[in-house]
Amino acid sequence: MTAHDTRADQATFVHEIRVGWGDCDPAQIAYTGHLPRFALSAIDAWWEHHLDGDGWFQMELDRGTGTPFVHMSLDFRSPVTPRHRLMCEVWPVKLGNTSVTFRVDARQNGSLCFEGRFVCVFIDPNAFSPKSPPEDMRAVVTANLRPE
Amino acid sequence: MTAHDTRADQATFVHEIRVGWGDCDPAQIAYTGHLPRFALSAIDAWWEHHLDGDGWFQMELDRGTGTPFVHMSLDFRSPVTPRHRLMCEVWPVKLGNTSVTFRVDARQNGSLCFEGRFVCVFIDPNAFSPKSPPEDMRAVVTANLRPE
Amino acid sequence: MTAHDTRADQATFVHEIRVGWGDCDPAQIAYTGHLPRFALSAIDAWWEHHLDGDGWFQMELDRGTGTPFVHMSLDFRSPVTPRHRLMCEVWPVKLGNTSVTFRVDARQNGSLCFEGRFVCVFIDPNAFSPKSPPEDMRAVVTANLRPE
Amino acid sequence: MTAHDTRADQATFVHEIRVGWGDCDPAQIAYTGHLPRFALSAIDAWWEHHLDGDGWFQMELDRGTGTPFVHMSLDFRSPVTPRHRLMCEVWPVKLGNTSVTFRVDARQNGSLCFEGRFVCVFIDPNAFSPKSPPEDMRAVVTANLRPE
């Protein structure tokens, strides 16, 4: 029995990105400057998936909670190309009082292309000051927590 | 019987784009500077769909035919937001000896957001000189031609 | 005496853009999807230059006037590369009651790379409805008008 | 006498970036997804400044040495806005046998906005395999090394 078996309720969330010609640089691989943007859109999509279709846009403008980034780190393992879709697995690894840490592992054709760690702070957008997350956001993070 | 009925073999091609927080500007709508990029990725996806998975990347690097743009024009009808997916309908409207013209109509929730016209030239990438399109590319354009 | 001589007060406005590796695609030239974005940033810089340092950001948020685009068209004349800076000449060609039309001619090393035409509408950002431009914006457009 | 005094030959390299409306998200600050791209363009400009006008484009295509990224980490200290230029200080902190590590500190109006650490590997672009840097690249890195 693997760790995965014991958390049968936790479906792995994978966000698919179409990599195209315009994402590539003269080395014929996706330009490094685009990869953090890909990872961020995958985290945005993670929220959308877990909050009934509400991503960062609705979280901030409709629900009154922003989640700006205070840290990101990425390790690039192998080039990203247009020859396969980029499959970005996203999951929360840590929930603090006013912050959440996400992992994003991006794969193409089964191979790890890059892995990243992203720390966001929950804020009141008007004051731009940290706050505890609303109960529903806390709940979806907690339900999907998978420590590194 | 409508014009559509007489061309039952022509499935409408629609490329879906997820618009997110990061695509929006302080006016809370997608920044105009991103919209041409969205339209281009829809045209790239149109080729990919019709050439067995080969988009611009494979067309240029594997098949030896590039299709750079010589003209684009866009009319912006209503704002693009993250509240709906952006559905980009793509079709060729004209095939010249060495060029092809595409239309892209982008809609959200059924409303037209922008419409664009894009002229590409078929080239030999090594010489960067115009040429006739290969037979298979000509065939998929011809099969899907729908004049404006 | 040329037309230029008679308008000695009209300095040509040129916005310089550094084109880099990350702007280029596998064809080793700047990706077409970036060029409208370059032109837009040149228009934003035009306003900034003429309004005491206030570009679109301050125009909308501090001065209460937005200028969203309703149309753009571009003709691509020769490839843009990192081998030279991209010099974007910007000037208004037409001022309507609630709109302004800009031209952007982008050159590298003296050669025309692309030329574009851009129509913006003056709006009240809260209502997202057209309005007459404020007097100072009208004045800087009028002072720099140069019909096509 | 400060450390700076003893290295009078080391001018601080600062790359200036114009932040505009189109770089900002609905929170009215530059979108996080753009900041790594800003840092990368500053590193590209660092090479250009030190290699007689040759940035990544010329390094790879003319000089036969690529420097792809294997790691990046960024800490975001305060928001980036269009109200000031973004001044990106770049310097190498470590030179390995086949790698180089850069720091980028980005400031607006004297305040630190973000700081990043970036590891690149010197490669032969044809083989995409690591190699020792050419002598001139090693020399400019060594001459500007300033450990963290």
Coordinates of C-alpha atoms in Angstrom, one line a residue:
Chain A
M1 CA 0.0 0.0 0.0
T2 CA 1.5 3.3 -1.0
A3 CA 1.0 6.7 0.5
H4 CA -1.3 7.4 -2.4
D5 CA -3.6 4.6 -1.5
T6 CA -4.2 6.0 1.9
R7 CA -5.4 9.3 0.5
A8 CA -7.9 8.0 -2.0
D9 CA -9.9 11.3 -1.7
Q10 CA -7.0 13.4 -2.9
A11 CA -7.2 13.4 -6.7
T12 CA -4.0 14.7 -8.2
F13 CA -4.6 18.0 -9.9
V14 CA -2.8 18.5 -13.2
H15 CA -3.1 21.6 -15.3
E16 CA -2.3 21.2 -19.0
I17 CA -0.5 23.9 -21.0
R18 CA -0.1 24.0 -24.7
V19 CA 3.5 25.0 -25.5
G20 CA 3.8 26.6 -28.9
W21 CA 6.3 28.1 -31.3
G22 CA 5.9 31.5 -29.7
D23 CA 6.9 30.2 -26.3
C24 CA 10.3 29.0 -27.7
D25 CA 13.6 30.8 -28.1
P26 CA 16.3 30.3 -30.7
A27 CA 17.5 27.3 -28.8
Q28 CA 14.2 25.7 -29.9
I29 CA 13.0 25.2 -26.4
A30 CA 10.6 27.2 -24.2
Y31 CA 12.2 30.3 -23.0
T32 CA 13.1 30.2 -19.3
G33 CA 11.3 33.5 -18.7
H34 CA 8.0 31.9 -19.5
L35 CA 8.3 28.9 -17.2
P36 CA 7.4 30.8 -13.9
R37 CA 4.4 32.2 -15.7
F38 CA 3.3 28.7 -16.7
A39 CA 3.7 27.5 -13.1
L40 CA 1.7 30.5 -11.8
S41 CA -1.2 29.9 -14.2
A42 CA -1.3 26.3 -13.0
I43 CA -1.6 27.5 -9.4
D44 CA -4.4 29.9 -10.5
A45 CA -6.1 27.0 -12.2
W46 CA -5.7 24.9 -9.0
W47 CA -7.7 27.5 -7.0
E48 CA -10.3 27.7 -9.8
H49 CA -10.7 24.0 -9.8
H50 CA -11.2 23.8 -6.0
L51 CA -13.3 27.0 -5.5
D52 CA -16.2 26.3 -7.9
G53 CA -14.6 28.1 -10.8
D54 CA -13.1 31.1 -8.9
G55 CA -9.4 31.7 -9.6
W56 CA -7.3 34.6 -8.4
F57 CA -9.4 37.1 -10.3
Q58 CA -12.7 36.2 -8.5
M59 CA -10.8 35.5 -5.2
E60 CA -9.5 39.1 -5.1
L61 CA -12.4 41.0 -6.7
D62 CA -15.4 39.0 -5.6
R63 CA -14.3 37.2 -2.4
G64 CA -12.0 39.9 -1.0
T65 CA -8.8 37.8 -0.6
G66 CA -5.6 38.2 -2.5
T67 CA -2.7 35.7 -2.4
P68 CA 0.5 37.6 -3.7
F69 CA 3.8 35.7 -3.9
V70 CA 6.6 36.4 -1.4
H71 CA 8.9 33.6 -2.7
M72 CA 9.4 31.3 -5.6
S73 CA 12.2 28.9 -6.5
L74 CA 12.5 26.6 -9.5
D75 CA 14.8 23.9 -10.6
F76 CA 15.0 23.3 -14.3
R77 CA 15.5 19.6 -15.1
S78 CA 15.0 19.2 -18.8
P79 CA 13.9 21.4 -21.7
V80 CA 10.2 22.2 -22.4
T81 CA 9.2 21.9 -26.1
P82 CA 6.1 22.1 -28.2
R83 CA 6.3 18.4 -28.9
H84 CA 4.2 17.5 -25.9
R85 CA 1.7 19.2 -23.7
L86 CA 3.2 20.5 -20.4
M87 CA 1.4 18.7 -17.5
C88 CA 1.7 20.8 -14.4
E89 CA 0.9 19.0 -11.2
V90 CA 0.0 21.4 -8.4
W91 CA -0.5 20.7 -4.7
P92 CA -0.2 22.6 -1.4
V93 CA 2.7 21.4 0.9
K94 CA 2.3 23.7 3.8
L95 CA -0.4 26.0 5.3
G96 CA 0.7 28.7 7.8
N97 CA -1.4 31.2 9.7
T98 CA -1.4 33.7 6.8
S99 CA 0.5 31.8 4.1
V100 CA 0.4 28.8 1.8
T101 CA 3.2 27.0 0.0
F102 CA 2.6 25.2 -3.3
R103 CA 4.6 22.8 -5.3
V104 CA 4.4 22.6 -9.0
D105 CA 6.0 19.7 -10.9
A106 CA 5.9 20.1 -14.6
R107 CA 6.3 17.1 -16.9
Q108 CA 6.3 16.4 -20.6
N109 CA 5.7 12.9 -21.9
G110 CA 6.3 11.6 -18.4
S111 CA 9.6 13.3 -17.8
L112 CA 10.1 16.0 -15.2
C113 CA 10.9 19.3 -16.9
F114 CA 11.0 21.6 -13.8
E115 CA 9.8 21.7 -10.2
G116 CA 9.0 24.8 -8.3
R117 CA 8.1 25.9 -4.8
F118 CA 5.9 29.0 -4.3
V119 CA 5.0 30.8 -1.1
C120 CA 1.9 33.1 -1.1
V121 CA 0.5 35.3 1.6
F122 CA -3.3 35.7 2.2
I123 CA -4.1 39.4 2.2
D124 CA -6.9 41.9 2.4
P125 CA -6.5 43.5 -1.0
N126 CA -7.6 46.9 0.2
A127 CA -5.1 47.2 3.0
F128 CA -2.5 44.9 1.2
S129 CA -2.0 43.4 4.7
P130 CA -1.7 39.8 5.7
K131 CA -4.7 38.0 7.2
S132 CA -5.9 34.5 8.0
P133 CA -7.4 32.8 5.0
P134 CA -11.2 32.5 4.7
E135 CA -12.6 29.2 6.0
D136 CA -13.4 27.8 2.5
M137 CA -9.9 28.5 1.2
R138 CA -8.3 27.0 4.3
A139 CA -10.5 23.9 3.9
V140 CA -9.5 23.2 0.3
V141 CA -5.8 23.7 1.1
T142 CA -6.1 21.4 4.1
A143 CA -7.9 18.7 2.2
N144 CA -5.2 18.6 -0.4
L145 CA -2.1 19.1 1.7
R146 CA 0.7 16.7 0.8
P147 CA 4.0 17.6 2.6
E148 CA 7.2 17.5 0.5
Chain B
M1 CA -30.8 25.4 -45.9
T2 CA -28.0 27.6 -44.8
A3 CA -24.5 28.0 -46.1
H4 CA -23.4 25.8 -43.2
D5 CA -25.6 23.0 -44.3
T6 CA -23.9 22.8 -47.7
R7 CA -20.5 22.3 -46.1
A8 CA -21.3 19.6 -43.6
D9 CA -17.7 18.4 -43.9
Q10 CA -16.3 21.6 -42.5
A11 CA -16.3 21.3 -38.8
T12 CA -15.8 24.7 -37.1
F13 CA -12.5 24.9 -35.4
V14 CA -12.5 26.6 -32.0
H15 CA -9.4 27.0 -29.8
E16 CA -10.1 27.5 -26.1
I17 CA -7.9 29.8 -24.0
R18 CA -8.0 30.1 -20.3
V19 CA -7.8 33.8 -19.4
G20 CA -6.4 34.4 -15.9
W21 CA -5.6 37.1 -13.4
G22 CA -2.1 37.5 -14.9
D23 CA -3.5 38.4 -18.3
C24 CA -5.5 41.3 -16.9
D25 CA -4.5 44.9 -16.4
P26 CA -5.6 47.4 -13.8
A27 CA -8.8 47.9 -15.7
Q28 CA -9.6 44.3 -14.7
I29 CA -9.8 43.1 -18.3
A30 CA -7.3 41.3 -20.4
Y31 CA -4.5 43.7 -21.6
T32 CA -4.8 44.5 -25.3
G33 CA -1.1 43.6 -25.8
H34 CA -2.0 40.0 -25.1
L35 CA -4.9 39.6 -27.5
P36 CA -2.8 39.3 -30.7
R37 CA -0.8 36.6 -29.0
F38 CA -4.0 34.7 -28.1
A39 CA -5.1 34.9 -31.8
L40 CA -1.8 33.7 -33.0
S41 CA -1.8 30.7 -30.6
A42 CA -5.2 29.9 -32.0
I43 CA -3.9 29.9 -35.6
D44 CA -0.9 27.7 -34.5
A45 CA -3.4 25.3 -32.9
W46 CA -5.5 25.3 -36.1
W47 CA -2.5 24.0 -38.0
E48 CA -1.7 21.5 -35.3
H49 CA -5.3 20.2 -35.5
H50 CA -5.2 19.8 -39.2
L51 CA -1.7 18.5 -39.7
D52 CA -1.7 15.5 -37.4
G53 CA -0.4 17.3 -34.4
D54 CA 2.2 19.5 -36.2
G55 CA 1.9 23.2 -35.4
W56 CA 4.3 26.0 -36.5
F57 CA 7.2 24.4 -34.5
Q58 CA 7.1 21.1 -36.4
M59 CA 6.1 22.8 -39.7
E60 CA 9.2 24.9 -39.7
L61 CA 11.7 22.5 -38.1
D62 CA 10.5 19.1 -39.3
R63 CA 8.6 19.9 -42.5
G64 CA 10.7 22.8 -43.8
T65 CA 7.9 25.4 -44.2
G66 CA 7.5 28.6 -42.2
T67 CA 4.5 30.9 -42.3
P68 CA 5.6 34.3 -41.0
F69 CA 3.0 37.1 -40.7
V70 CA 3.1 40.1 -43.1
H71 CA -0.1 41.7 -41.8
M72 CA -2.6 41.6 -38.9
S73 CA -5.6 43.7 -38.1
L74 CA -7.9 43.4 -35.1
D75 CA -11.1 45.1 -34.1
F76 CA -11.9 44.9 -30.4
R77 CA -15.6 44.7 -29.7
S78 CA -15.9 43.9 -26.0
P79 CA -13.5 43.3 -23.1
V80 CA -12.0 39.9 -22.4
T81 CA -12.1 38.8 -18.8
P82 CA -11.3 35.7 -16.7
R83 CA -15.0 35.1 -16.1
H84 CA -15.3 32.9 -19.2
R85 CA -13.0 30.9 -21.4
L86 CA -12.0 32.7 -24.6
M87 CA -13.3 30.6 -27.6
C88 CA -11.3 31.5 -30.7
E89 CA -12.8 30.4 -34.0
V90 CA -10.2 30.1 -36.7
W91 CA -10.7 29.6 -40.4
P92 CA -8.8 30.4 -43.6
V93 CA -10.6 33.0 -45.9
K94 CA -8.1 33.2 -48.8
L95 CA -5.3 31.1 -50.3
G96 CA -2.9 32.9 -52.6
N97 CA 0.1 31.4 -54.5
T98 CA 2.4 31.9 -51.6
S99 CA 0.1 33.3 -48.9
V100 CA -2.8 32.4 -46.7
T101 CA -5.3 34.7 -44.9
F102 CA -6.9 33.6 -41.6
R103 CA -9.8 35.0 -39.7
V104 CA -10.0 34.7 -35.9
D105 CA -13.2 35.5 -34.1
A106 CA -12.9 35.4 -30.3
R107 CA -15.9 35.0 -28.1
Q108 CA -16.7 34.8 -24.5
N109 CA -20.1 33.4 -23.3
G110 CA -21.4 33.8 -26.8
S111 CA -20.4 37.4 -27.3
L112 CA -17.9 38.6 -29.8
C113 CA -14.8 40.0 -28.0
F114 CA -12.6 40.7 -31.0
E115 CA -12.2 39.7 -34.6
G116 CA -8.9 39.6 -36.5
R117 CA -7.5 39.1 -40.0
F118 CA -4.0 37.7 -40.4
V119 CA -1.9 37.3 -43.5
C120 CA 0.9 34.8 -43.6
V121 CA 3.4 33.9 -46.3
F122 CA 4.7 30.4 -46.9
I123 CA 8.5 30.5 -46.9
D124 CA 11.6 28.3 -47.1
P125 CA 13.0 28.9 -43.6
N126 CA 16.6 28.6 -44.8
A127 CA 16.3 31.3 -47.5
F128 CA 13.5 33.2 -45.7
S129 CA 12.0 33.5 -49.2
P130 CA 8.4 33.0 -50.3
K131 CA 7.4 29.7 -51.9
S132 CA 4.3 27.7 -52.8
P133 CA 2.8 25.8 -49.9
P134 CA 3.4 22.0 -49.7
E135 CA 0.5 20.0 -51.1
D136 CA -0.7 18.8 -47.7
M137 CA -0.8 22.3 -46.3
R138 CA -2.6 23.6 -49.4
A139 CA -5.1 20.8 -49.1
V140 CA -6.1 21.5 -45.5
V141 CA -6.4 25.2 -46.2
T142 CA -8.5 24.6 -49.3
A143 CA -10.8 22.1 -47.5
N144 CA -11.5 24.6 -44.8
L145 CA -11.7 27.8 -46.9
R146 CA -14.7 30.0 -46.0
P147 CA -14.5 33.4 -47.6
E148 CA -15.3 36.5 -45.5
Chain C
M1 CA 12.2 73.6 -47.0
T2 CA 10.5 70.4 -46.0
A3 CA 7.3 69.8 -44.1
H4 CA 9.5 69.1 -41.2
D5 CA 11.0 72.5 -41.3
T6 CA 7.7 74.2 -40.9
R7 CA 6.9 72.4 -37.7
A8 CA 10.1 73.0 -35.8
D9 CA 8.2 72.7 -32.6
Q10 CA 7.3 69.1 -33.2
A11 CA 10.2 66.9 -32.0
T12 CA 9.9 63.4 -33.4
F13 CA 9.2 61.0 -30.5
V14 CA 11.1 57.8 -30.6
H15 CA 10.8 55.1 -28.0
E16 CA 13.7 52.7 -27.8
I17 CA 13.2 49.0 -27.0
R18 CA 15.9 46.5 -26.2
V19 CA 15.1 43.3 -28.1
G20 CA 16.7 40.2 -26.5
W21 CA 17.1 36.5 -26.8
G22 CA 13.8 35.9 -24.9
D23 CA 11.8 37.9 -27.5
C24 CA 13.0 35.6 -30.3
D25 CA 11.5 32.4 -31.6
P26 CA 13.2 29.5 -33.2
A27 CA 13.4 31.4 -36.5
Q28 CA 15.9 33.6 -34.6
I29 CA 13.8 36.7 -35.0
A30 CA 11.4 38.5 -32.6
Y31 CA 8.2 36.5 -32.3
T32 CA 5.3 38.3 -34.1
G33 CA 3.1 37.9 -31.0
H34 CA 5.4 40.4 -29.1
L35 CA 5.4 43.1 -31.7
P36 CA 2.0 44.6 -31.0
R37 CA 3.1 44.7 -27.3
F38 CA 6.2 46.6 -28.3
A39 CA 4.1 49.1 -30.2
L40 CA 1.7 49.5 -27.3
S41 CA 4.5 50.2 -24.9
A42 CA 5.8 52.9 -27.3
I43 CA 2.3 54.6 -27.3
D44 CA 2.2 54.4 -23.5
A45 CA 5.7 56.0 -23.4
W46 CA 4.5 58.7 -25.8
W47 CA 1.8 59.8 -23.3
E48 CA 4.3 59.6 -20.4
H49 CA 6.7 61.8 -22.3
H50 CA 4.0 64.4 -23.1
L51 CA 2.1 64.3 -19.8
D52 CA 4.9 65.1 -17.3
G53 CA 5.7 61.4 -16.7
D54 CA 2.1 60.1 -16.6
G55 CA 1.5 57.1 -18.8
W56 CA -1.6 55.0 -19.1
F57 CA -1.3 53.9 -15.4
Q58 CA -1.5 57.4 -14.0
M59 CA -3.9 58.6 -16.7
E60 CA -6.5 56.0 -15.6
L61 CA -5.8 55.8 -11.9
D62 CA -4.8 59.4 -11.1
R63 CA -6.4 61.4 -13.8
G64 CA -9.6 59.4 -14.5
T65 CA -9.2 58.9 -18.2
G66 CA -8.6 55.5 -19.9
T67 CA -7.8 55.0 -23.6
P68 CA -8.6 51.4 -24.5
F69 CA -8.0 50.2 -28.0
V70 CA -10.8 49.5 -30.5
H71 CA -8.6 48.8 -33.5
M72 CA -5.1 47.9 -34.5
S73 CA -3.5 47.0 -37.8
L74 CA 0.1 46.2 -38.4
D75 CA 2.2 45.5 -41.5
F76 CA 5.4 43.6 -41.0
R77 CA 8.1 44.7 -43.4
S78 CA 11.3 43.1 -42.1
P79 CA 12.3 40.9 -39.2
V80 CA 13.1 42.4 -35.8
T81 CA 16.3 40.9 -34.1
P82 CA 18.4 41.5 -31.0
R83 CA 21.2 42.9 -33.2
H84 CA 19.9 46.5 -33.0
R85 CA 17.7 48.4 -30.7
L86 CA 14.1 48.8 -32.0
M87 CA 13.4 52.5 -32.5
C88 CA 9.6 53.1 -32.3
E89 CA 8.5 56.4 -33.7
V90 CA 5.1 57.3 -32.4
W91 CA 2.7 60.2 -33.5
P92 CA -1.0 60.9 -33.5
V93 CA -2.5 61.1 -37.0
K94 CA -6.1 61.9 -36.1
L95 CA -8.1 63.3 -33.2
G96 CA -11.9 62.6 -33.1
N97 CA -14.4 63.7 -30.6
T98 CA -13.8 60.7 -28.3
S99 CA -11.0 58.9 -30.1
V100 CA -7.4 59.3 -31.1
T101 CA -5.4 57.4 -33.8
F102 CA -1.7 56.7 -33.5
R103 CA 0.9 55.6 -35.9
V104 CA 3.9 53.6 -34.8
D105 CA 6.8 53.1 -37.2
A106 CA 9.4 50.7 -35.8
R107 CA 12.9 50.7 -37.3
Q108 CA 16.2 48.9 -36.7
N109 CA 19.4 50.3 -38.0
G110 CA 17.4 52.7 -40.2
S111 CA 15.3 50.0 -41.8
L112 CA 11.5 49.9 -41.4
C113 CA 10.6 46.7 -39.5
F114 CA 6.9 47.2 -39.1
E115 CA 4.3 50.0 -39.2
G116 CA 1.1 50.1 -37.3
R117 CA -2.1 52.1 -36.9
F118 CA -3.9 52.1 -33.5
V119 CA -7.3 53.6 -32.6
C120 CA -8.1 54.4 -29.0
V121 CA -11.2 55.7 -27.3
F122 CA -11.2 58.1 -24.4
I123 CA -13.3 56.7 -21.6
D124 CA -14.4 57.3 -18.1
P125 CA -12.9 54.2 -16.5
N126 CA -15.8 53.8 -13.9
A127 CA -18.5 53.8 -16.5
F128 CA -16.3 52.3 -19.3
S129 CA -18.1 54.8 -21.6
P130 CA -16.7 57.1 -24.2
K131 CA -16.1 60.8 -23.4
S132 CA -14.3 63.8 -24.7
P133 CA -10.6 63.9 -23.8
P134 CA -9.5 66.2 -21.0
E135 CA -8.1 69.5 -22.2
D136 CA -4.5 68.7 -21.5
M137 CA -4.6 65.4 -23.4
R138 CA -6.4 67.0 -26.3
A139 CA -3.7 69.7 -26.3
V140 CA -0.7 67.4 -26.5
V141 CA -2.4 65.3 -29.2
T142 CA -3.2 68.5 -31.3
A143 CA 0.3 69.9 -30.9
N144 CA 1.8 66.7 -32.3
L145 CA -0.8 65.8 -35.0
R146 CA 0.8 64.7 -38.2
P147 CA -1.7 63.3 -40.7
E148 CA -0.8 60.1 -42.5
Chain D
M1 CA 37.5 52.3 3.5
T2 CA 34.7 50.0 2.3
A3 CA 34.9 46.9 0.2
H4 CA 33.7 49.0 -2.6
D5 CA 36.7 51.3 -2.4
T6 CA 39.1 48.4 -2.9
R7 CA 37.4 47.4 -6.1
A8 CA 37.3 50.7 -7.9
D9 CA 37.4 48.9 -11.2
Q10 CA 34.1 47.3 -10.5
A11 CA 31.4 49.6 -11.6
T12 CA 28.0 48.5 -10.4
F13 CA 25.9 47.4 -13.4
V14 CA 22.3 48.5 -13.2
H15 CA 19.8 47.7 -16.0
E16 CA 16.8 50.0 -16.2
I17 CA 13.3 48.6 -17.0
R18 CA 10.3 50.7 -17.9
V19 CA 7.3 49.2 -16.0
G20 CA 4.0 50.1 -17.7
W21 CA 0.3 49.6 -17.5
G22 CA 0.5 46.4 -19.5
D23 CA 2.8 44.8 -16.9
C24 CA 0.3 45.4 -14.1
D25 CA -2.5 43.1 -12.9
P26 CA -5.8 44.2 -11.3
A27 CA -4.0 44.7 -8.0
Q28 CA -2.4 47.7 -9.8
I29 CA 1.1 46.3 -9.4
A30 CA 3.4 44.4 -11.8
Y31 CA 2.2 40.8 -12.2
T32 CA 4.5 38.3 -10.4
G33 CA 4.8 36.2 -13.6
H34 CA 6.6 39.1 -15.3
L35 CA 9.3 39.6 -12.6
P36 CA 11.5 36.6 -13.4
R37 CA 11.4 37.8 -17.1
F38 CA 12.6 41.3 -16.0
A39 CA 15.5 39.7 -14.0
L40 CA 16.5 37.5 -16.9
S41 CA 16.5 40.5 -19.3
A42 CA 18.8 42.3 -16.8
I43 CA 21.2 39.3 -16.9
D44 CA 21.1 39.3 -20.7
A45 CA 21.9 43.0 -20.6
W46 CA 24.8 42.4 -18.2
W47 CA 26.5 40.1 -20.7
E48 CA 25.8 42.5 -23.5
H49 CA 27.4 45.3 -21.5
H50 CA 30.5 43.3 -20.7
L51 CA 30.9 41.5 -24.1
D52 CA 31.1 44.4 -26.5
G53 CA 27.4 44.4 -27.2
D54 CA 26.9 40.7 -27.4
G55 CA 24.1 39.3 -25.3
W56 CA 22.7 35.8 -25.1
F57 CA 21.6 35.9 -28.8
Q58 CA 25.1 36.6 -30.1
M59 CA 26.7 34.4 -27.4
E60 CA 24.8 31.4 -28.6
L61 CA 24.6 32.1 -32.4
D62 CA 27.8 33.9 -33.1
R63 CA 30.2 32.7 -30.3
G64 CA 28.9 29.2 -29.8
T65 CA 28.2 29.3 -26.1
G66 CA 24.8 29.0 -24.4
T67 CA 24.0 29.7 -20.8
P68 CA 20.7 28.0 -19.9
F69 CA 19.3 28.3 -16.4
V70 CA 19.2 25.3 -14.0
H71 CA 17.9 27.2 -11.0
M72 CA 16.3 30.4 -10.0
S73 CA 14.9 31.7 -6.7
L74 CA 13.3 35.0 -6.0
D75 CA 12.1 36.8 -2.8
F76 CA 9.6 39.5 -3.4
R77 CA 10.0 42.3 -0.9
S78 CA 7.7 45.1 -2.1
P79 CA 5.4 45.7 -5.1
V80 CA 6.7 46.9 -8.5
T81 CA 4.7 49.7 -10.1
P82 CA 4.8 52.0 -13.1
R83 CA 5.5 55.0 -10.8
H84 CA 9.2 54.5 -11.0
R85 CA 11.7 52.8 -13.3
L86 CA 12.8 49.4 -12.1
M87 CA 16.6 49.5 -11.5
C88 CA 18.0 46.0 -11.7
E89 CA 21.5 45.6 -10.2
V90 CA 23.2 42.5 -11.6
W91 CA 26.4 40.8 -10.5
P92 CA 28.0 37.4 -10.6
V93 CA 28.5 35.8 -7.1
K94 CA 30.1 32.5 -8.0
L95 CA 31.9 30.9 -10.9
G96 CA 32.1 27.1 -11.1
N97 CA 33.9 25.0 -13.7
T98 CA 30.8 24.9 -16.0
S99 CA 28.4 27.2 -14.2
V100 CA 27.9 30.8 -13.1
T101 CA 25.6 32.2 -10.4
F102 CA 24.1 35.7 -10.7
R103 CA 22.3 37.9 -8.2
V104 CA 19.7 40.4 -9.3
D105 CA 18.5 43.1 -6.9
A106 CA 15.6 45.1 -8.3
R107 CA 14.8 48.5 -6.7
Q108 CA 12.3 51.3 -7.3
N109 CA 13.0 54.7 -5.9
G110 CA 15.7 53.3 -3.7
S111 CA 13.6 50.5 -2.2
L112 CA 14.3 46.8 -2.7
C113 CA 11.4 45.3 -4.6
F114 CA 12.8 41.8 -5.2
E115 CA 16.1 39.9 -5.0
G116 CA 16.9 36.8 -7.0
R117 CA 19.6 34.2 -7.5
F118 CA 20.1 32.5 -10.8
V119 CA 22.3 29.6 -11.8
C120 CA 23.3 29.1 -15.4
V121 CA 25.4 26.4 -17.0
F122 CA 27.8 27.0 -19.9
I123 CA 26.9 24.7 -22.8
D124 CA 27.8 23.8 -26.3
P125 CA 24.5 24.6 -28.0
N126 CA 24.8 21.9 -30.6
A127 CA 25.4 19.1 -28.1
F128 CA 23.4 20.8 -25.3
S129 CA 26.1 19.6 -23.0
P130 CA 28.0 21.5 -20.3
K131 CA 31.5 22.8 -21.0
S132 CA 34.0 25.3 -19.5
P133 CA 33.3 28.9 -20.4
P134 CA 35.4 30.5 -23.1
E135 CA 38.2 32.6 -21.7
D136 CA 36.6 36.0 -22.4
M137 CA 33.4 35.1 -20.6
R138 CA 35.4 33.6 -17.7
A139 CA 37.4 36.9 -17.5
V140 CA 34.4 39.2 -17.3
V141 CA 32.7 37.1 -14.7
T142 CA 35.9 36.9 -12.6
A143 CA 36.5 40.6 -12.9
N144 CA 33.0 41.3 -11.6
L145 CA 32.7 38.6 -9.0
R146 CA 31.3 39.8 -5.7
P147 CA 30.3 37.0 -3.3
E148 CA 27.0 37.2 -1.5

